[in-house]
Coordinates of C-alpha atoms in Angstrom, one line a residue:
X1 CA 60.3 -38.9 31.8
X2 CA 58.7 -37.9 28.5
X3 CA 59.0 -34.5 27.0
X4 CA 55.6 -33.4 28.0
X5 CA 56.5 -34.0 31.6
X6 CA 60.0 -32.6 31.5
X7 CA 59.0 -29.3 33.2
X8 CA 57.3 -31.0 36.1
X9 CA 59.1 -32.4 39.2
X10 CA 57.2 -35.7 38.9
X11 CA 55.0 -37.2 36.3
X12 CA 52.0 -38.1 38.5
X13 CA 50.7 -36.9 41.8
X14 CA 48.3 -39.1 43.8
X15 CA 46.0 -37.1 46.1
X16 CA 44.4 -39.3 48.8
X17 CA 42.0 -37.8 51.4
X18 CA 41.4 -40.0 54.4
X19 CA 39.6 -40.3 57.6
X20 CA 40.4 -43.1 60.1
X21 CA 42.1 -45.4 57.6
X22 CA 45.2 -46.4 59.6
X23 CA 44.8 -50.1 58.7
X24 CA 44.7 -49.6 55.0
X25 CA 47.5 -47.0 54.5
X26 CA 50.6 -49.3 54.6
X27 CA 49.1 -51.7 52.0
X28 CA 47.8 -48.9 49.8
X29 CA 51.1 -47.0 49.7
X30 CA 53.1 -50.2 48.9
X31 CA 50.6 -51.1 46.2
X32 CA 50.9 -47.6 44.6
X33 CA 54.7 -47.7 44.7
X34 CA 54.9 -51.2 43.2
X35 CA 52.6 -50.3 40.3
X36 CA 54.1 -46.9 39.4
X37 CA 57.7 -48.1 39.8
X38 CA 56.9 -51.1 37.5
X39 CA 55.7 -48.6 34.8
X40 CA 58.7 -46.3 35.3
X41 CA 56.6 -43.3 36.4
X42 CA 58.0 -40.7 38.8
X43 CA 55.4 -39.9 41.4
X44 CA 54.4 -38.4 44.7
X45 CA 51.7 -39.5 47.1
X46 CA 49.9 -36.7 49.1
X47 CA 48.0 -38.1 52.0
X48 CA 45.5 -35.6 53.6
X49 CA 44.4 -36.6 57.1
X50 CA 41.0 -35.0 57.4
X51 CA 40.9 -34.9 61.2
X52 CA 41.3 -38.7 61.9
X53 CA 40.7 -39.9 65.5
X54 CA 42.6 -43.1 65.1
X55 CA 46.4 -43.6 64.4
X56 CA 46.3 -42.5 60.8
X57 CA 48.7 -39.6 61.2
X58 CA 51.2 -41.7 63.2
X59 CA 51.1 -44.3 60.4
X60 CA 51.6 -41.5 57.8
X61 CA 54.6 -40.2 59.8
X62 CA 56.2 -43.7 59.9
X63 CA 55.6 -44.3 56.2
X64 CA 57.0 -40.9 55.2
X65 CA 60.2 -41.5 57.1
X66 CA 61.0 -44.4 54.8
X67 CA 59.7 -43.0 51.6
X68 CA 60.5 -39.5 50.3
X69 CA 57.7 -39.8 47.7
X70 CA 55.1 -39.7 50.5
X71 CA 53.9 -36.3 51.7
X72 CA 51.4 -35.8 54.5
X73 CA 49.0 -32.9 55.4
X74 CA 47.1 -33.0 58.6
X75 CA 44.0 -31.0 59.3
X76 CA 43.3 -29.8 62.8
X77 CA 39.8 -31.1 62.6
X78 CA 37.4 -32.8 60.1
X79 CA 36.7 -30.3 57.2
X80 CA 35.3 -32.8 54.7
X81 CA 36.5 -34.4 51.5
X82 CA 36.2 -31.3 49.4
X83 CA 38.5 -29.4 51.7
X84 CA 41.0 -32.2 51.6
X85 CA 41.0 -32.4 47.8
X86 CA 41.3 -28.7 47.5
X87 CA 44.4 -28.6 49.7
X88 CA 45.8 -31.6 47.9
X89 CA 45.3 -30.0 44.5
X90 CA 47.2 -26.9 45.7
X91 CA 50.1 -29.0 46.9
X92 CA 50.3 -31.3 43.9
X93 CA 53.2 -30.7 41.4
X94 CA 52.8 -33.6 39.0
X95 CA 52.0 -33.4 35.2
X96 CA 48.9 -35.5 36.0
X97 CA 47.0 -35.4 39.2
X98 CA 45.1 -38.5 40.3
X99 CA 42.7 -38.8 43.2
X100 CA 41.7 -42.0 44.9
X101 CA 40.1 -43.2 48.2
X102 CA 42.2 -44.6 51.0
X103 CA 40.0 -47.6 51.8
X104 CA 41.5 -49.9 49.1
X105 CA 38.3 -50.0 47.1
X106 CA 40.1 -48.1 44.3
X107 CA 42.8 -50.1 42.6
X108 CA 46.2 -48.4 41.9
X109 CA 46.5 -50.7 38.9
X110 CA 44.3 -48.2 37.1
X111 CA 46.8 -45.3 37.5
X112 CA 49.1 -45.9 34.6
X113 CA 46.3 -46.1 32.1
X114 CA 44.6 -43.0 33.5
X115 CA 48.0 -41.2 33.2
X116 CA 48.2 -42.3 29.6
X117 CA 44.7 -41.1 28.7
X118 CA 45.6 -37.6 30.0
X119 CA 49.0 -37.3 28.5
X120 CA 48.5 -39.1 25.2
X121 CA 44.8 -39.0 24.5
X122 CA 44.8 -35.4 25.7
X123 CA 41.8 -35.6 28.1
X124 CA 41.5 -32.8 30.5
X125 CA 39.8 -35.1 33.0
X126 CA 39.2 -38.9 33.1
X127 CA 36.6 -40.2 35.6
X128 CA 36.5 -43.8 36.8
X129 CA 33.3 -45.8 36.3
X130 CA 32.7 -48.6 38.8
X131 CA 30.6 -50.7 36.5
X132 CA 30.5 -53.6 38.9
X133 CA 30.1 -52.4 42.5
X134 CA 30.4 -54.2 45.8
X135 CA 27.9 -52.0 47.6
X136 CA 24.4 -52.7 49.0
X137 CA 21.3 -51.7 47.1
X138 CA 20.6 -48.9 49.6
X139 CA 23.8 -47.3 48.2
X140 CA 23.7 -48.2 44.5
X141 CA 20.1 -47.2 43.8
X142 CA 20.4 -43.6 45.1
X143 CA 23.7 -43.4 43.3
X144 CA 22.1 -44.2 40.0
X145 CA 19.4 -41.6 40.6
X146 CA 22.1 -39.0 41.5
X147 CA 24.2 -39.8 38.5
X148 CA 21.1 -39.6 36.2
X149 CA 20.1 -36.2 37.5
X150 CA 23.6 -34.8 37.2
X151 CA 23.9 -36.1 33.6
X152 CA 20.6 -34.4 32.7
X153 CA 21.5 -31.0 34.3
X154 CA 25.2 -30.9 33.3
X155 CA 25.1 -32.5 29.9
X156 CA 28.2 -34.6 30.8
X157 CA 27.8 -38.2 29.7
X158 CA 29.5 -39.9 32.7
X159 CA 28.1 -43.0 34.4
X160 CA 29.7 -42.4 37.8
X161 CA 30.3 -38.8 38.9
X162 CA 31.1 -39.7 42.5
X163 CA 33.9 -42.2 41.8
X164 CA 36.9 -41.2 43.8
X165 CA 39.3 -42.5 41.2
X166 CA 39.9 -39.7 38.7
X167 CA 42.8 -38.2 36.7
X168 CA 43.3 -34.6 35.8
X169 CA 45.6 -32.5 33.7
X170 CA 47.4 -30.3 36.2
X171 CA 45.8 -27.2 34.5
X172 CA 42.4 -28.4 35.7
X173 CA 43.2 -28.8 39.4
X174 CA 45.1 -25.5 39.5
X175 CA 42.1 -23.6 37.9
X176 CA 39.2 -24.9 39.9
X177 CA 38.1 -24.4 43.4
X178 CA 36.5 -27.2 45.4
X179 CA 34.6 -26.3 48.6
X180 CA 31.7 -27.3 50.8
X181 CA 30.6 -30.7 49.4
X182 CA 31.4 -30.0 45.7
X183 CA 33.8 -32.8 45.2
X184 CA 31.0 -34.9 43.7
X185 CA 30.7 -32.3 40.9
X186 CA 34.3 -31.7 39.9
X187 CA 33.6 -32.8 36.3
X188 CA 30.8 -30.2 36.2
X189 CA 33.0 -27.5 37.7
X190 CA 35.7 -28.4 35.2
X191 CA 33.4 -28.2 32.3
X192 CA 32.0 -24.8 33.3
X193 CA 35.6 -23.6 33.6
X194 CA 36.2 -24.5 30.0
X195 CA 37.7 -28.0 30.3
X196 CA 35.5 -29.9 28.0
X197 CA 37.6 -33.0 27.1
X198 CA 36.1 -35.2 29.8
X199 CA 36.6 -39.0 29.4
X200 CA 35.6 -42.1 31.3
X201 CA 37.3 -45.4 32.1
X202 CA 35.8 -48.5 33.5
X203 CA 37.7 -49.3 36.7
X204 CA 37.8 -52.2 39.1
X205 CA 35.9 -51.8 42.4
X206 CA 37.3 -53.7 45.4
X207 CA 35.4 -54.9 48.3
X208 CA 36.1 -53.0 51.5
X209 CA 38.9 -54.7 53.5
X210 CA 39.2 -52.6 56.6
X211 CA 36.9 -50.3 58.6
X212 CA 33.4 -49.0 57.6
X213 CA 32.1 -46.5 55.1
X214 CA 32.2 -42.9 56.2
X215 CA 29.1 -41.9 54.2
X216 CA 25.5 -42.3 55.0
X217 CA 22.3 -41.9 53.0
X218 CA 22.2 -38.2 53.9
X219 CA 24.9 -37.6 51.4
X220 CA 22.4 -38.1 48.5
X221 CA 20.1 -35.5 49.9
X222 CA 23.0 -33.1 50.3
X223 CA 24.2 -34.1 46.8
X224 CA 21.0 -32.9 45.1
X225 CA 21.1 -29.6 47.1
X226 CA 24.8 -29.2 46.1
X227 CA 23.9 -29.8 42.5
X228 CA 21.4 -27.0 42.5
X229 CA 23.9 -24.8 44.3
X230 CA 26.8 -25.5 41.9
X231 CA 24.5 -25.1 38.9
X232 CA 23.4 -21.6 40.1
X233 CA 26.9 -20.6 41.2
X234 CA 28.6 -21.7 38.0
X235 CA 26.2 -20.0 35.7
X236 CA 25.6 -16.8 37.7
X237 CA 28.6 -16.4 39.9
X238 CA 30.1 -13.7 37.8
X239 CA 26.7 -12.0 36.9
X240 CA 24.3 -12.5 39.8
X241 CA 22.4 -9.4 38.7
X242 CA 21.4 -11.2 35.5
X243 CA 19.5 -13.8 37.6
X244 CA 18.1 -11.8 40.4
X245 CA 17.6 -8.6 38.3
X246 CA 15.7 -10.4 35.6
X247 CA 13.3 -12.1 38.1
X248 CA 13.0 -8.8 40.0
X249 CA 12.2 -6.8 36.9
X250 CA 9.6 -9.3 35.7
X251 CA 7.9 -9.4 39.1
X252 CA 7.9 -5.6 39.4
X253 CA 6.5 -5.1 35.9
X254 CA 3.8 -7.7 36.6
X255 CA 2.8 -6.0 39.8
X256 CA 2.7 -2.6 38.1
X257 CA 0.7 -3.8 35.1
X258 CA -1.9 -5.4 37.5
X259 CA -2.0 -2.2 39.6
X260 CA -2.5 0.0 36.5
X261 CA -5.2 -2.3 35.2
X262 CA -7.2 -2.2 38.4
X263 CA -6.8 1.6 38.6
X264 CA -7.8 2.0 35.0
X265 CA -10.8 -0.2 35.4
X266 CA -11.9 1.8 38.4
X267 CA -11.6 5.1 36.5
X268 CA -13.4 3.7 33.5
X269 CA -16.3 2.4 35.6
X270 CA -16.5 5.7 37.5
X271 CA -16.5 7.7 34.3
X272 CA -19.5 5.7 33.0
X273 CA -21.3 6.0 36.3
X274 CA -21.1 2.3 36.9
X275 CA -20.7 0.7 40.3
X276 CA -17.2 -0.4 41.1
X277 CA -15.4 -1.7 44.1
X278 CA -12.5 0.2 45.6
X279 CA -9.1 -0.9 44.2
X280 CA -8.0 -1.8 47.7
X281 CA -11.0 -4.1 48.2
X282 CA -9.9 -6.5 45.5
X283 CA -7.6 -9.4 46.3
X284 CA -5.8 -8.9 42.9
X285 CA -4.5 -5.6 44.2
X286 CA -2.7 -7.2 47.1
X287 CA -1.2 -9.8 44.7
X288 CA 0.0 -6.9 42.6
X289 CA 1.5 -5.2 45.7
X290 CA 3.3 -8.3 46.7
X291 CA 4.7 -8.7 43.2
X292 CA 6.0 -5.1 43.2
X293 CA 7.7 -5.6 46.7
X294 CA 9.2 -9.0 45.7
X295 CA 10.5 -7.5 42.5
X296 CA 12.2 -4.7 44.4
X297 CA 13.7 -7.1 46.9
X298 CA 15.0 -9.4 44.1
X299 CA 16.6 -6.5 42.3
X300 CA 18.3 -5.4 45.5
X301 CA 19.4 -8.9 46.2
X302 CA 21.1 -9.0 42.7
X303 CA 22.8 -5.6 43.4
X304 CA 24.1 -6.8 46.8
X305 CA 25.2 -10.1 45.2
X306 CA 27.2 -8.1 42.7
X307 CA 28.9 -6.2 45.5
X308 CA 29.7 -9.4 47.4
X309 CA 31.1 -11.1 44.3
X310 CA 33.5 -8.2 43.8
X311 CA 35.0 -8.8 47.2
X312 CA 35.3 -12.6 46.8
X313 CA 34.7 -14.5 50.0
X314 CA 37.6 -16.6 51.2
X315 CA 36.1 -20.1 51.3
X316 CA 39.2 -22.2 51.5
X317 CA 41.1 -21.1 54.6
X318 CA 41.8 -24.4 56.4
X319 CA 43.9 -24.8 59.5
X320 CA 46.7 -27.1 58.5
X321 CA 48.3 -28.5 61.6
X322 CA 51.4 -30.3 60.2
X323 CA 53.1 -31.1 57.0
X324 CA 55.7 -33.7 56.0
X325 CA 58.2 -33.5 53.1

């Protein structure tokens, strides 16, 4: 173990969320062990069963009996990949924490180099880039659009934000919170938490050997909604009044200016004995009234958001059914 890893129980933690992957688990865990032992790395593998309905947990139990490096966490029901990763990050104790999918499409051969890039090249986060993919066009085309939009909004020059194969300095996973469907945006969350050394590595993409994909086209729709959400939350989570209060103040001032203008115009015309419509007969008055009301509501929304933020909702309470090792 090198000096930089001396204070950690293991050098590398592998966090693997899974759903109905019983067939692939024995081959995957053997492959990981072979690669890391060959490179002389101490490790742990944390398998998070996200509510599988097949024999995945029974397979994990059997594998863990013969390998102390394997740890298992089982959810009582399906919470989603973000929940599984968040719990895995909490449990990980390695100097470097790597994530990968359980379907054998991510190659464990990449792990030693990812570990080196974090420990020697001093990256906070290294994301895999599946330059050559074995996926249908219906999946690759939306992925390209999704990645392009994320690059544009976040300013992070990664080709593949959604690649499951990533490596993190432990400080990153212990400092960020992943919830909802935010696992796609971990590099974005990390950057907005101050971890700016984000790298990329071309990784091998394997053809699926067992089972079927667990994701449909709806994930891309949800992905763009999540991107808008994480952008807002990351920038205004600590100061929601700055967002709502600014919009509310501008809307209120616009409404008041329009109201004063209409009132002043009415008074000026009356003073000069000119014919003028009643203020309430003009459509612009009602637009001004709406602007004032919306402004007040936005300001109150900002105030309430500030109060909610102070109390901090508990988003990551998951019912863990069993643990191994």
